[in-house]
mmCIF file with all atom_site columns, C-alpha atoms in Angstrom:
data_model
loop_
_atom_site.group_PDB
_atom_site.id
_atom_site.type_symbol
_atom_site.label_atom_id
_atom_site.label_alt_id
_atom_site.label_comp_id
_atom_site.label_asym_id
_atom_site.label_entity_id
_atom_site.label_seq_id
_atom_site.pdbx_PDB_ins_code
_atom_site.Cartn_x
_atom_site.Cartn_y
_atom_site.Cartn_z
_atom_site.occupancy
_atom_site.B_iso_or_equiv
_atom_site.pdbx_formal_charge
_atom_site.auth_seq_id
_atom_site.auth_comp_id
_atom_site.auth_asym_id
_atom_site.auth_atom_id
_atom_site.pdbx_PDB_model_num
ATOM 1   C CA . UNK A 1 1   ? 124.548 21.369 84.479 1.00 74.00 ? 917  UNK A CA 1
ATOM 2   C CA . UNK A 1 2   ? 121.369 20.963 86.548 1.00 82.00 ? 918  UNK A CA 1
ATOM 3   C CA . UNK A 1 3   ? 119.966 24.154 88.055 1.00 88.00 ? 919  UNK A CA 1
ATOM 4   C CA . UNK A 1 4   ? 118.024 23.751 91.306 1.00 84.00 ? 920  UNK A CA 1
ATOM 5   C CA . UNK A 1 5   ? 114.954 25.848 92.106 1.00 86.00 ? 921  UNK A CA 1
ATOM 6   C CA . UNK A 1 6   ? 115.318 28.995 94.188 1.00 79.00 ? 922  UNK A CA 1
ATOM 7   C CA . UNK A 1 7   ? 118.627 30.240 92.840 1.00 81.00 ? 923  UNK A CA 1
ATOM 8   C CA . UNK A 1 8   ? 119.291 32.987 90.307 1.00 85.00 ? 924  UNK A CA 1
ATOM 9   C CA . UNK A 1 9   ? 121.299 32.145 87.190 1.00 86.00 ? 925  UNK A CA 1
ATOM 10  C CA . UNK A 1 10  ? 123.231 35.419 87.340 1.00 78.00 ? 926  UNK A CA 1
ATOM 11  C CA . UNK A 1 11  ? 122.903 39.000 88.466 1.00 72.00 ? 927  UNK A CA 1
ATOM 12  C CA . UNK A 1 12  ? 123.988 41.352 91.191 1.00 66.00 ? 928  UNK A CA 1
ATOM 13  C CA . UNK A 1 13  ? 123.630 38.830 94.031 1.00 68.00 ? 929  UNK A CA 1
ATOM 14  C CA . UNK A 1 14  ? 126.132 36.608 95.821 1.00 66.00 ? 930  UNK A CA 1
ATOM 15  C CA . UNK A 1 15  ? 124.119 33.392 95.594 1.00 75.00 ? 931  UNK A CA 1
ATOM 16  C CA . UNK A 1 16  ? 123.914 32.762 91.837 1.00 80.00 ? 932  UNK A CA 1
ATOM 17  C CA . UNK A 1 17  ? 124.724 29.851 89.546 1.00 83.00 ? 933  UNK A CA 1
ATOM 18  C CA . UNK A 1 18  ? 127.313 32.038 87.779 1.00 80.00 ? 934  UNK A CA 1
ATOM 19  C CA . UNK A 1 19  ? 129.193 32.672 91.051 1.00 82.00 ? 935  UNK A CA 1
ATOM 20  C CA . UNK A 1 20  ? 129.197 28.971 91.969 1.00 82.00 ? 936  UNK A CA 1
ATOM 21  C CA . UNK A 1 21  ? 130.581 27.692 88.654 1.00 84.00 ? 937  UNK A CA 1
ATOM 22  C CA . UNK A 1 22  ? 134.286 28.425 89.249 1.00 79.00 ? 938  UNK A CA 1
ATOM 23  C CA . UNK A 1 23  ? 134.350 26.202 92.354 1.00 80.00 ? 939  UNK A CA 1
ATOM 24  C CA . UNK A 1 24  ? 132.190 23.444 90.865 1.00 81.00 ? 940  UNK A CA 1
ATOM 25  C CA . UNK A 1 25  ? 133.383 22.943 87.285 1.00 85.00 ? 941  UNK A CA 1
ATOM 26  C CA . UNK A 1 26  ? 136.652 21.566 85.983 1.00 88.00 ? 942  UNK A CA 1
ATOM 27  C CA . UNK A 1 27  ? 138.639 24.312 84.270 1.00 89.00 ? 943  UNK A CA 1
ATOM 28  C CA . UNK A 1 28  ? 138.967 24.071 80.483 1.00 89.00 ? 944  UNK A CA 1
ATOM 29  C CA . UNK A 1 29  ? 142.415 23.286 79.044 1.00 90.00 ? 945  UNK A CA 1
ATOM 30  C CA . UNK A 1 30  ? 141.770 25.382 75.915 1.00 90.00 ? 946  UNK A CA 1
ATOM 31  C CA . UNK A 1 31  ? 143.931 28.500 75.364 1.00 92.00 ? 947  UNK A CA 1
ATOM 32  C CA . UNK A 1 32  ? 140.934 30.873 75.473 1.00 94.00 ? 948  UNK A CA 1
ATOM 33  C CA . UNK A 1 33  ? 139.742 29.566 78.857 1.00 92.00 ? 949  UNK A CA 1
ATOM 34  C CA . UNK A 1 34  ? 137.622 32.055 80.777 1.00 93.00 ? 950  UNK A CA 1
ATOM 35  C CA . UNK A 1 35  ? 135.445 32.157 83.860 1.00 91.00 ? 951  UNK A CA 1
ATOM 36  C CA . UNK A 1 36  ? 132.589 29.708 83.157 1.00 92.00 ? 952  UNK A CA 1
ATOM 37  C CA . UNK A 1 37  ? 129.243 31.342 82.563 1.00 92.00 ? 953  UNK A CA 1
ATOM 38  C CA . UNK A 1 38  ? 125.679 30.398 81.663 1.00 93.00 ? 954  UNK A CA 1
ATOM 39  C CA . UNK A 1 39  ? 124.796 31.116 78.035 1.00 93.00 ? 955  UNK A CA 1
ATOM 40  C CA . UNK A 1 40  ? 121.044 31.363 78.663 1.00 91.00 ? 956  UNK A CA 1
ATOM 41  C CA . UNK A 1 41  ? 118.741 31.983 81.612 1.00 88.00 ? 957  UNK A CA 1
ATOM 42  C CA . UNK A 1 42  ? 116.207 30.061 83.608 1.00 91.00 ? 958  UNK A CA 1
ATOM 43  C CA . UNK A 1 43  ? 113.786 31.732 86.012 1.00 89.00 ? 959  UNK A CA 1
ATOM 44  C CA . UNK A 1 44  ? 114.555 31.722 89.737 1.00 88.00 ? 960  UNK A CA 1
ATOM 45  C CA . UNK A 1 45  ? 111.952 29.010 90.411 1.00 89.00 ? 961  UNK A CA 1
ATOM 46  C CA . UNK A 1 46  ? 112.656 26.884 87.296 1.00 94.00 ? 962  UNK A CA 1
ATOM 47  C CA . UNK A 1 47  ? 114.738 23.727 87.619 1.00 95.00 ? 963  UNK A CA 1
ATOM 48  C CA . UNK A 1 48  ? 116.666 21.843 84.968 1.00 96.00 ? 964  UNK A CA 1
ATOM 49  C CA . UNK A 1 49  ? 119.259 21.843 82.223 1.00 96.00 ? 965  UNK A CA 1
ATOM 50  C CA . UNK A 1 50  ? 121.433 24.931 81.959 1.00 95.00 ? 966  UNK A CA 1
ATOM 51  C CA . UNK A 1 51  ? 124.102 25.310 79.269 1.00 95.00 ? 967  UNK A CA 1
ATOM 52  C CA . UNK A 1 52  ? 127.492 26.646 80.431 1.00 94.00 ? 968  UNK A CA 1
ATOM 53  C CA . UNK A 1 53  ? 130.441 27.946 78.370 1.00 94.00 ? 969  UNK A CA 1
ATOM 54  C CA . UNK A 1 54  ? 134.011 27.625 79.680 1.00 94.00 ? 970  UNK A CA 1
ATOM 55  C CA . UNK A 1 55  ? 135.947 29.335 76.878 1.00 95.00 ? 971  UNK A CA 1
ATOM 56  C CA . UNK A 1 56  ? 135.492 32.689 75.156 1.00 96.00 ? 972  UNK A CA 1
ATOM 57  C CA . UNK A 1 57  ? 134.954 31.040 71.770 1.00 96.00 ? 973  UNK A CA 1
ATOM 58  C CA . UNK A 1 58  ? 132.364 28.553 73.117 1.00 95.00 ? 974  UNK A CA 1
ATOM 59  C CA . UNK A 1 59  ? 130.385 31.306 74.860 1.00 95.00 ? 975  UNK A CA 1
ATOM 60  C CA . UNK A 1 60  ? 130.301 33.356 71.636 1.00 96.00 ? 976  UNK A CA 1
ATOM 61  C CA . UNK A 1 61  ? 129.404 30.309 69.498 1.00 96.00 ? 977  UNK A CA 1
ATOM 62  C CA . UNK A 1 62  ? 126.654 29.094 71.849 1.00 96.00 ? 978  UNK A CA 1
ATOM 63  C CA . UNK A 1 63  ? 125.158 32.581 72.113 1.00 94.00 ? 979  UNK A CA 1
ATOM 64  C CA . UNK A 1 64  ? 125.078 32.687 68.296 1.00 95.00 ? 980  UNK A CA 1
ATOM 65  C CA . UNK A 1 65  ? 123.266 29.324 68.188 1.00 95.00 ? 981  UNK A CA 1
ATOM 66  C CA . UNK A 1 66  ? 120.644 30.695 70.605 1.00 93.00 ? 982  UNK A CA 1
ATOM 67  C CA . UNK A 1 67  ? 120.352 33.886 68.557 1.00 91.00 ? 983  UNK A CA 1
ATOM 68  C CA . UNK A 1 68  ? 119.864 31.841 65.352 1.00 93.00 ? 984  UNK A CA 1
ATOM 69  C CA . UNK A 1 69  ? 117.334 29.588 67.139 1.00 91.00 ? 985  UNK A CA 1
ATOM 70  C CA . UNK A 1 70  ? 119.488 26.546 66.378 1.00 95.00 ? 986  UNK A CA 1
ATOM 71  C CA . UNK A 1 71  ? 119.157 25.202 69.902 1.00 96.00 ? 987  UNK A CA 1
ATOM 72  C CA . UNK A 1 72  ? 116.025 23.222 70.715 1.00 96.00 ? 988  UNK A CA 1
ATOM 73  C CA . UNK A 1 73  ? 114.834 23.432 74.328 1.00 96.00 ? 989  UNK A CA 1
ATOM 74  C CA . UNK A 1 74  ? 112.216 21.137 75.804 1.00 98.00 ? 990  UNK A CA 1
ATOM 75  C CA . UNK A 1 75  ? 110.478 21.880 79.087 1.00 98.00 ? 991  UNK A CA 1
ATOM 76  C CA . UNK A 1 76  ? 107.964 20.019 81.196 1.00 98.00 ? 992  UNK A CA 1
ATOM 77  C CA . UNK A 1 77  ? 105.377 21.706 83.372 1.00 98.00 ? 993  UNK A CA 1
ATOM 78  C CA . UNK A 1 78  ? 102.489 20.686 85.562 1.00 97.00 ? 994  UNK A CA 1
ATOM 79  C CA . UNK A 1 79  ? 99.499  22.776 84.543 1.00 97.00 ? 995  UNK A CA 1
ATOM 80  C CA . UNK A 1 80  ? 96.094  23.324 86.096 1.00 95.00 ? 996  UNK A CA 1
ATOM 81  C CA . UNK A 1 81  ? 92.750  22.718 84.383 1.00 94.00 ? 997  UNK A CA 1
ATOM 82  C CA . UNK A 1 82  ? 91.281  20.914 81.406 1.00 95.00 ? 998  UNK A CA 1
ATOM 83  C CA . UNK A 1 83  ? 93.525  21.169 78.308 1.00 96.00 ? 999  UNK A CA 1
ATOM 84  C CA . UNK A 1 84  ? 93.446  20.137 74.659 1.00 96.00 ? 1000 UNK A CA 1
ATOM 85  C CA . UNK A 1 85  ? 95.878  17.278 74.001 1.00 97.00 ? 1001 UNK A CA 1
ATOM 86  C CA . UNK A 1 86  ? 98.228  19.522 71.998 1.00 98.00 ? 1002 UNK A CA 1
ATOM 87  C CA . UNK A 1 87  ? 98.477  22.921 70.378 1.00 97.00 ? 1003 UNK A CA 1
ATOM 88  C CA . UNK A 1 88  ? 100.415 26.075 69.599 1.00 97.00 ? 1004 UNK A CA 1
ATOM 89  C CA . UNK A 1 89  ? 100.239 29.324 71.546 1.00 97.00 ? 1005 UNK A CA 1
ATOM 90  C CA . UNK A 1 90  ? 101.162 32.506 69.684 1.00 96.00 ? 1006 UNK A CA 1
ATOM 91  C CA . UNK A 1 91  ? 100.024 35.353 71.911 1.00 94.00 ? 1007 UNK A CA 1
ATOM 92  C CA . UNK A 1 92  ? 102.535 38.212 72.124 1.00 95.00 ? 1008 UNK A CA 1
ATOM 93  C CA . UNK A 1 93  ? 104.828 38.615 75.120 1.00 93.00 ? 1009 UNK A CA 1
ATOM 94  C CA . UNK A 1 94  ? 105.996 42.165 75.867 1.00 91.00 ? 1010 UNK A CA 1
ATOM 95  C CA . UNK A 1 95  ? 104.372 43.199 72.559 1.00 93.00 ? 1011 UNK A CA 1
ATOM 96  C CA . UNK A 1 96  ? 106.705 40.874 70.622 1.00 94.00 ? 1012 UNK A CA 1
ATOM 97  C CA . UNK A 1 97  ? 105.656 37.873 68.552 1.00 95.00 ? 1013 UNK A CA 1
ATOM 98  C CA . UNK A 1 98  ? 106.426 34.451 70.005 1.00 94.00 ? 1014 UNK A CA 1
ATOM 99  C CA . UNK A 1 99  ? 105.374 30.842 69.727 1.00 96.00 ? 1015 UNK A CA 1
ATOM 100 C CA . UNK A 1 100 ? 105.238 27.828 72.048 1.00 97.00 ? 1016 UNK A CA 1
ATOM 101 C CA . UNK A 1 101 ? 104.034 24.326 71.213 1.00 98.00 ? 1017 UNK A CA 1
ATOM 102 C CA . UNK A 1 102 ? 102.624 22.037 73.876 1.00 98.00 ? 1018 UNK A CA 1
ATOM 103 C CA . UNK A 1 103 ? 101.639 18.385 74.204 1.00 98.00 ? 1019 UNK A CA 1
ATOM 104 C CA . UNK A 1 104 ? 99.802  16.876 77.177 1.00 98.00 ? 1020 UNK A CA 1
ATOM 105 C CA . UNK A 1 105 ? 101.343 13.527 78.200 1.00 97.00 ? 1021 UNK A CA 1
ATOM 106 C CA . UNK A 1 106 ? 99.229  12.720 81.265 1.00 97.00 ? 1022 UNK A CA 1
ATOM 107 C CA . UNK A 1 107 ? 96.278  14.116 83.164 1.00 97.00 ? 1023 UNK A CA 1
ATOM 108 C CA . UNK A 1 108 ? 95.155  13.260 86.690 1.00 96.00 ? 1024 UNK A CA 1
ATOM 109 C CA . UNK A 1 109 ? 92.138  14.480 88.602 1.00 95.00 ? 1025 UNK A CA 1
ATOM 110 C CA . UNK A 1 110 ? 92.720  16.704 91.595 1.00 91.00 ? 1026 UNK A CA 1
ATOM 111 C CA . UNK A 1 111 ? 90.252  17.565 94.335 1.00 90.00 ? 1027 UNK A CA 1
ATOM 112 C CA . UNK A 1 112 ? 91.616  21.096 94.642 1.00 87.00 ? 1028 UNK A CA 1
ATOM 113 C CA . UNK A 1 113 ? 92.562  21.915 91.042 1.00 88.00 ? 1029 UNK A CA 1
ATOM 114 C CA . UNK A 1 114 ? 90.140  19.804 88.987 1.00 92.00 ? 1030 UNK A CA 1
ATOM 115 C CA . UNK A 1 115 ? 92.831  18.476 86.669 1.00 95.00 ? 1031 UNK A CA 1
ATOM 116 C CA . UNK A 1 116 ? 96.629  18.485 86.713 1.00 96.00 ? 1032 UNK A CA 1
ATOM 117 C CA . UNK A 1 117 ? 98.472  17.896 83.439 1.00 98.00 ? 1033 UNK A CA 1
ATOM 118 C CA . UNK A 1 118 ? 102.020 16.828 82.634 1.00 98.00 ? 1034 UNK A CA 1
ATOM 119 C CA . UNK A 1 119 ? 102.787 19.014 79.629 1.00 98.00 ? 1035 UNK A CA 1
ATOM 120 C CA . UNK A 1 120 ? 105.777 18.966 77.279 1.00 98.00 ? 1036 UNK A CA 1
ATOM 121 C CA . UNK A 1 121 ? 106.642 22.441 76.000 1.00 98.00 ? 1037 UNK A CA 1
ATOM 122 C CA . UNK A 1 122 ? 108.767 23.636 73.120 1.00 97.00 ? 1038 UNK A CA 1
ATOM 123 C CA . UNK A 1 123 ? 109.398 27.380 72.907 1.00 96.00 ? 1039 UNK A CA 1
ATOM 124 C CA . UNK A 1 124 ? 110.367 28.665 69.454 1.00 92.00 ? 1040 UNK A CA 1
ATOM 125 C CA . UNK A 1 125 ? 111.286 32.079 70.818 1.00 89.00 ? 1041 UNK A CA 1
ATOM 126 C CA . UNK A 1 126 ? 112.949 33.025 74.078 1.00 86.00 ? 1042 UNK A CA 1
ATOM 127 C CA . UNK A 1 127 ? 110.910 35.807 75.623 1.00 90.00 ? 1043 UNK A CA 1
ATOM 128 C CA . UNK A 1 128 ? 111.088 36.383 79.371 1.00 90.00 ? 1044 UNK A CA 1
ATOM 129 C CA . UNK A 1 129 ? 108.413 34.264 81.149 1.00 94.00 ? 1045 UNK A CA 1
ATOM 130 C CA . UNK A 1 130 ? 107.138 33.118 77.739 1.00 96.00 ? 1046 UNK A CA 1
ATOM 131 C CA . UNK A 1 131 ? 105.988 29.627 78.720 1.00 97.00 ? 1047 UNK A CA 1
ATOM 132 C CA . UNK A 1 132 ? 104.504 30.812 81.995 1.00 96.00 ? 1048 UNK A CA 1
ATOM 133 C CA . UNK A 1 133 ? 102.581 33.617 80.294 1.00 96.00 ? 1049 UNK A CA 1
ATOM 134 C CA . UNK A 1 134 ? 101.494 31.485 77.330 1.00 97.00 ? 1050 UNK A CA 1
ATOM 135 C CA . UNK A 1 135 ? 100.022 28.761 79.541 1.00 97.00 ? 1051 UNK A CA 1
ATOM 136 C CA . UNK A 1 136 ? 98.260  31.358 81.663 1.00 95.00 ? 1052 UNK A CA 1
ATOM 137 C CA . UNK A 1 137 ? 96.890  32.990 78.478 1.00 95.00 ? 1053 UNK A CA 1
ATOM 138 C CA . UNK A 1 138 ? 95.088  29.760 77.512 1.00 96.00 ? 1054 UNK A CA 1
ATOM 139 C CA . UNK A 1 139 ? 93.700  29.337 81.051 1.00 94.00 ? 1055 UNK A CA 1
ATOM 140 C CA . UNK A 1 140 ? 96.131  26.610 82.180 1.00 96.00 ? 1056 UNK A CA 1
ATOM 141 C CA . UNK A 1 141 ? 98.669  28.250 84.507 1.00 95.00 ? 1057 UNK A CA 1
ATOM 142 C CA . UNK A 1 142 ? 101.663 26.323 85.834 1.00 95.00 ? 1058 UNK A CA 1
ATOM 143 C CA . UNK A 1 143 ? 101.146 24.803 89.270 1.00 94.00 ? 1059 UNK A CA 1
ATOM 144 C CA . UNK A 1 144 ? 102.919 26.973 91.858 1.00 90.00 ? 1060 UNK A CA 1
ATOM 145 C CA . UNK A 1 145 ? 103.403 29.989 89.554 1.00 91.00 ? 1061 UNK A CA 1
ATOM 146 C CA . UNK A 1 146 ? 102.349 32.937 91.697 1.00 86.00 ? 1062 UNK A CA 1
ATOM 147 C CA . UNK A 1 147 ? 102.916 35.584 88.992 1.00 88.00 ? 1063 UNK A CA 1
ATOM 148 C CA . UNK A 1 148 ? 100.552 34.106 86.398 1.00 88.00 ? 1064 UNK A CA 1
ATOM 149 C CA . UNK A 1 149 ? 98.188  32.171 88.676 1.00 79.00 ? 1065 UNK A CA 1
ATOM 150 C CA . UNK A 1 150 ? 94.437  32.182 88.992 1.00 73.00 ? 1066 UNK A CA 1
ATOM 151 C CA . UNK A 1 151 ? 93.894  33.725 92.442 1.00 68.00 ? 1067 UNK A CA 1
ATOM 152 C CA . UNK A 1 152 ? 91.996  30.903 94.128 1.00 65.00 ? 1068 UNK A CA 1
ATOM 153 C CA . UNK A 1 153 ? 94.340  28.264 92.616 1.00 67.00 ? 1069 UNK A CA 1
ATOM 154 C CA . UNK A 1 154 ? 97.661  29.452 94.071 1.00 67.00 ? 1070 UNK A CA 1
ATOM 155 C CA . UNK A 1 155 ? 99.809  26.697 95.570 1.00 68.00 ? 1071 UNK A CA 1
ATOM 156 C CA . UNK A 1 156 ? 101.980 28.112 98.352 1.00 66.00 ? 1072 UNK A CA 1
ATOM 157 C CA . UNK A 1 157 ? 105.281 26.730 99.568 1.00 64.00 ? 1073 UNK A CA 1
ATOM 158 C CA . UNK A 1 158 ? 105.835 24.017 96.964 1.00 72.00 ? 1074 UNK A CA 1
ATOM 159 C CA . UNK A 1 159 ? 107.644 26.006 94.266 1.00 82.00 ? 1075 UNK A CA 1
ATOM 160 C CA . UNK A 1 160 ? 106.796 26.281 90.598 1.00 92.00 ? 1076 UNK A CA 1
ATOM 161 C CA . UNK A 1 161 ? 106.400 23.112 88.551 1.00 95.00 ? 1077 UNK A CA 1
ATOM 162 C CA . UNK A 1 162 ? 108.416 24.132 85.472 1.00 97.00 ? 1078 UNK A CA 1
ATOM 163 C CA . UNK A 1 163 ? 111.474 22.091 84.480 1.00 97.00 ? 1079 UNK A CA 1
ATOM 164 C CA . UNK A 1 164 ? 113.998 22.637 81.668 1.00 97.00 ? 1080 UNK A CA 1
ATOM 165 C CA . UNK A 1 165 ? 114.173 18.993 80.556 1.00 98.00 ? 1081 UNK A CA 1
ATOM 166 C CA . UNK A 1 166 ? 116.537 18.995 77.582 1.00 97.00 ? 1082 UNK A CA 1
ATOM 167 C CA . UNK A 1 167 ? 118.712 21.035 75.253 1.00 97.00 ? 1083 UNK A CA 1
ATOM 168 C CA . UNK A 1 168 ? 119.611 19.761 71.758 1.00 97.00 ? 1084 UNK A CA 1
ATOM 169 C CA . UNK A 1 169 ? 122.053 21.332 69.321 1.00 97.00 ? 1085 UNK A CA 1
ATOM 170 C CA . UNK A 1 170 ? 124.938 20.651 66.963 1.00 95.00 ? 1086 UNK A CA 1
ATOM 171 C CA . UNK A 1 171 ? 128.249 21.304 68.722 1.00 94.00 ? 1087 UNK A CA 1
ATOM 172 C CA . UNK A 1 172 ? 129.726 24.476 67.191 1.00 92.00 ? 1088 UNK A CA 1
ATOM 173 C CA . UNK A 1 173 ? 133.274 23.024 66.944 1.00 92.00 ? 1089 UNK A CA 1
ATOM 174 C CA . UNK A 1 174 ? 132.975 19.230 66.577 1.00 94.00 ? 1090 UNK A CA 1
ATOM 175 C CA . UNK A 1 175 ? 129.635 19.227 64.661 1.00 95.00 ? 1091 UNK A CA 1
ATOM 176 C CA . UNK A 1 176 ? 128.543 16.393 66.973 1.00 97.00 ? 1092 UNK A CA 1
ATOM 177 C CA . UNK A 1 177 ? 124.819 16.291 67.811 1.00 97.00 ? 1093 UNK A CA 1
ATOM 178 C CA . UNK A 1 178 ? 124.394 17.068 71.512 1.00 96.00 ? 1094 UNK A CA 1
ATOM 179 C CA . UNK A 1 179 ? 121.339 16.135 73.572 1.00 97.00 ? 1095 UNK A CA 1
ATOM 180 C CA . UNK A 1 180 ? 121.656 17.173 77.215 1.00 96.00 ? 1096 UNK A CA 1
ATOM 181 C CA . UNK A 1 181 ? 118.951 16.093 79.638 1.00 96.00 ? 1097 UNK A CA 1
ATOM 182 C CA . UNK A 1 182 ? 117.940 16.773 83.238 1.00 96.00 ? 1098 UNK A CA 1
ATOM 183 C CA . UNK A 1 183 ? 115.532 14.164 84.631 1.00 95.00 ? 1099 UNK A CA 1
ATOM 184 C CA . UNK A 1 184 ? 112.175 15.264 85.979 1.00 95.00 ? 1100 UNK A CA 1
ATOM 185 C CA . UNK A 1 185 ? 112.191 16.175 89.675 1.00 94.00 ? 1101 UNK A CA 1
ATOM 186 C CA . UNK A 1 186 ? 110.732 13.771 92.227 1.00 93.00 ? 1102 UNK A CA 1
ATOM 187 C CA . UNK A 1 187 ? 107.850 16.159 92.969 1.00 92.00 ? 1103 UNK A CA 1
ATOM 188 C CA . UNK A 1 188 ? 106.623 15.687 89.362 1.00 95.00 ? 1104 UNK A CA 1
ATOM 189 C CA . UNK A 1 189 ? 106.758 11.910 89.859 1.00 93.00 ? 1105 UNK A CA 1
ATOM 190 C CA . UNK A 1 190 ? 104.666 12.162 93.030 1.00 93.00 ? 1106 UNK A CA 1
ATOM 191 C CA . UNK A 1 191 ? 101.796 13.604 90.972 1.00 93.00 ? 1107 UNK A CA 1
ATOM 192 C CA . UNK A 1 192 ? 102.222 11.376 87.899 1.00 94.00 ? 1108 UNK A CA 1
ATOM 193 C CA . UNK A 1 193 ? 103.192 7.950  89.239 1.00 80.00 ? 1109 UNK A CA 1
ATOM 194 C CA . UNK A 1 194 ? 103.804 6.353  85.827 1.00 76.00 ? 1110 UNK A CA 1
ATOM 195 C CA . UNK A 1 195 ? 106.637 8.682  84.705 1.00 75.00 ? 1111 UNK A CA 1
#
């Protein structure tokens, strides 16, 4: 499913993706049907592809694929500043090793920010705020990210420009290769007209 910005995936709140799933998804016909639930998390401000399980066995199997790092996630972000065309970031997050690869697809000049970049990101680990922290660590914070921003470059009121673009994995029961995609939001396209 596509997660909009400004909504929690789950937690002790009424307005969450998890609470909305029962009313918005067709119930599974499998014998181990259960209340649908997200099998991974996206930050409150992050948009994009979110994987949902509708049976007990699928939730367990998908969680195992995440645990084994057999699911490939691709994100896109708009970052601030001059960047190398590609690279790997391996700084620790919460004192744990982690790795993110990035590739710059487009760069435009910006009067306020100098440069804005459309960056493809591939996290190899799943630490909390990993991509946001990694990009900030190399001096290229995500546009609209107030937690990891450079003080004078904070963008207020527009949200954070981080999007979970795709999820790829081998289906745990059919062995079919799955590639689920959530198109880039319009606000990305307003900055980079050729996407």
